[in-house]
């Protein structure tokens, strides 16, 4: 069961809300909603895996390290690429520049505006 649910996690593991399709066949809001649904489906599947693995009296055979690594990497990706940029302007522009060395001046600049 966990292997089947892992496929759902992987389907939304690398989806970013910033990229619009090259062909503008559909409305950008509709496209964004479809992406959000895929991300939420992936994260819900992650919760299902965690719920199964934390059930009482679960055999050690069911606990798969690959599943945990996939959940952690998926969550980390969505935090860095979808959630943090929505609430902090520094994360939006830090991908274009080399990140760490520019973050303190940007933080000061953002707090003064």
mmCIF file of C-alpha atoms in Angstrom:
data_model
loop_
_atom_site.group_PDB
_atom_site.id
_atom_site.type_symbol
_atom_site.label_atom_id
_atom_site.label_comp_id
_atom_site.label_asym_id
_atom_site.label_seq_id
_atom_site.Cartn_x
_atom_site.Cartn_y
_atom_site.Cartn_z
ATOM 1 C CA UNK A 1 0.000 0.000 0.000
ATOM 2 C CA UNK A 2 2.804 2.378 0.858
ATOM 3 C CA UNK A 3 4.457 1.842 -2.542
ATOM 4 C CA UNK A 4 1.195 2.731 -4.294
ATOM 5 C CA UNK A 5 0.750 5.890 -2.225
ATOM 6 C CA UNK A 6 4.410 6.822 -2.871
ATOM 7 C CA UNK A 7 3.543 7.214 -6.552
ATOM 8 C CA UNK A 8 1.012 9.894 -5.601
ATOM 9 C CA UNK A 9 3.656 11.669 -3.537
ATOM 10 C CA UNK A 10 6.099 11.574 -6.470
ATOM 11 C CA UNK A 11 3.492 12.948 -8.883
ATOM 12 C CA UNK A 12 3.453 16.275 -7.052
ATOM 13 C CA UNK A 13 6.978 16.296 -5.677
ATOM 14 C CA UNK A 14 8.501 18.820 -8.104
ATOM 15 C CA UNK A 15 5.559 21.064 -9.023
ATOM 16 C CA UNK A 16 6.220 24.770 -8.720
ATOM 17 C CA UNK A 17 3.464 27.362 -8.736
ATOM 18 C CA UNK A 18 5.642 29.938 -10.484
ATOM 19 C CA UNK A 19 5.917 28.260 -13.879
ATOM 20 C CA UNK A 20 3.111 28.905 -16.324
ATOM 21 C CA UNK A 21 2.641 26.625 -19.327
ATOM 22 C CA UNK A 22 4.317 27.679 -22.568
ATOM 23 C CA UNK A 23 1.083 27.273 -24.446
ATOM 24 C CA UNK A 24 -1.541 29.498 -22.927
ATOM 25 C CA UNK A 25 -4.447 27.217 -23.760
ATOM 26 C CA UNK A 26 -6.051 27.658 -20.367
ATOM 27 C CA UNK A 27 -6.504 30.502 -17.956
ATOM 28 C CA UNK A 28 -3.523 31.091 -15.606
ATOM 29 C CA UNK A 29 -5.832 30.923 -12.583
ATOM 30 C CA UNK A 30 -7.185 27.568 -13.710
ATOM 31 C CA UNK A 31 -3.650 26.316 -14.322
ATOM 32 C CA UNK A 32 -2.579 27.479 -10.851
ATOM 33 C CA UNK A 33 -5.596 25.769 -9.258
ATOM 34 C CA UNK A 34 -4.748 22.495 -11.024
ATOM 35 C CA UNK A 35 -1.180 22.739 -9.749
ATOM 36 C CA UNK A 36 -2.375 23.444 -6.201
ATOM 37 C CA UNK A 37 -4.659 20.412 -6.337
ATOM 38 C CA UNK A 38 -1.781 18.200 -7.488
ATOM 39 C CA UNK A 39 0.455 19.527 -4.691
ATOM 40 C CA UNK A 40 -2.238 19.002 -2.060
ATOM 41 C CA UNK A 41 -2.877 15.474 -3.352
ATOM 42 C CA UNK A 42 0.827 14.742 -3.036
ATOM 43 C CA UNK A 43 1.018 16.131 0.499
ATOM 44 C CA UNK A 44 -2.135 14.253 1.536
ATOM 45 C CA UNK A 45 -0.518 11.057 0.270
ATOM 46 C CA UNK A 46 2.510 11.896 2.421
ATOM 47 C CA UNK A 47 0.238 12.165 5.434
ATOM 48 C CA UNK A 48 -1.301 8.778 4.644
ATOM 49 C CA UNK A 49 2.155 7.178 4.610
ATOM 50 C CA UNK A 50 3.064 8.822 7.910
ATOM 51 C CA UNK A 51 -0.223 7.751 9.458
ATOM 52 C CA UNK A 52 0.356 4.136 8.399
ATOM 53 C CA UNK A 53 3.932 4.140 9.675
ATOM 54 C CA UNK A 54 3.009 5.630 13.044
ATOM 55 C CA UNK A 55 0.131 3.253 13.731
ATOM 56 C CA UNK A 56 0.486 1.184 16.907
ATOM 57 C CA UNK A 57 2.031 -2.276 16.597
ATOM 58 C CA UNK A 58 3.207 -1.691 13.037
ATOM 59 C CA UNK A 59 5.828 -4.250 11.901
ATOM 60 C CA UNK A 60 9.305 -2.932 11.121
ATOM 61 C CA UNK A 61 9.073 -4.393 7.608
ATOM 62 C CA UNK A 62 6.503 -1.734 6.685
ATOM 63 C CA UNK A 63 8.784 1.142 7.680
ATOM 64 C CA UNK A 64 10.620 2.140 4.509
ATOM 65 C CA UNK A 65 13.413 4.680 4.728
ATOM 66 C CA UNK A 66 12.897 5.653 1.073
ATOM 67 C CA UNK A 67 9.353 6.758 1.888
ATOM 68 C CA UNK A 68 10.543 9.020 4.669
ATOM 69 C CA UNK A 69 13.260 10.517 2.468
ATOM 70 C CA UNK A 70 10.723 11.158 -0.289
ATOM 71 C CA UNK A 71 8.323 12.855 2.133
ATOM 72 C CA UNK A 72 11.081 15.041 3.584
ATOM 73 C CA UNK A 73 12.424 16.086 0.181
ATOM 74 C CA UNK A 74 8.927 16.797 -1.155
ATOM 75 C CA UNK A 75 8.019 18.892 1.870
ATOM 76 C CA UNK A 76 11.331 20.752 1.708
ATOM 77 C CA UNK A 77 10.845 21.487 -2.009
ATOM 78 C CA UNK A 78 7.347 22.895 -1.487
ATOM 79 C CA UNK A 79 8.418 24.989 1.484
ATOM 80 C CA UNK A 80 11.311 26.564 -0.432
ATOM 81 C CA UNK A 81 9.592 26.985 -3.803
ATOM 82 C CA UNK A 82 5.893 27.494 -3.106
ATOM 83 C CA UNK A 83 5.187 28.473 0.488
ATOM 84 C CA UNK A 84 8.051 30.728 1.582
ATOM 85 C CA UNK A 85 8.040 32.842 -1.628
ATOM 86 C CA UNK A 86 4.340 33.603 -1.125
ATOM 87 C CA UNK A 87 4.972 35.222 2.261
ATOM 88 C CA UNK A 88 8.542 36.541 2.120
ATOM 89 C CA UNK A 89 9.769 38.634 -0.836
ATOM 90 C CA UNK A 90 13.376 37.629 -0.179
ATOM 91 C CA UNK A 91 12.705 34.051 -1.254
ATOM 92 C CA UNK A 92 11.258 35.192 -4.578
ATOM 93 C CA UNK A 93 14.430 36.911 -5.736
ATOM 94 C CA UNK A 94 17.013 34.756 -3.951
ATOM 95 C CA UNK A 95 16.819 32.094 -6.679
ATOM 96 C CA UNK A 96 17.977 34.560 -9.315
ATOM 97 C CA UNK A 97 20.989 35.637 -7.298
ATOM 98 C CA UNK A 98 23.329 33.427 -5.359
ATOM 99 C CA UNK A 99 21.257 33.404 -2.187
ATOM 100 C CA UNK A 100 23.133 33.319 1.077
ATOM 101 C CA UNK A 101 25.504 36.237 0.745
ATOM 102 C CA UNK A 102 22.725 38.602 -0.394
ATOM 103 C CA UNK A 103 20.061 37.673 2.137
ATOM 104 C CA UNK A 104 21.091 39.997 5.003
ATOM 105 C CA UNK A 105 21.120 43.200 2.909
ATOM 106 C CA UNK A 106 17.862 42.152 1.278
ATOM 107 C CA UNK A 107 16.293 41.485 4.676
ATOM 108 C CA UNK A 108 17.310 45.003 5.844
ATOM 109 C CA UNK A 109 16.010 46.539 2.628
ATOM 110 C CA UNK A 110 12.718 44.676 2.843
ATOM 111 C CA UNK A 111 12.176 45.697 6.462
ATOM 112 C CA UNK A 112 12.715 49.397 5.715
ATOM 113 C CA UNK A 113 10.225 49.571 2.853
#
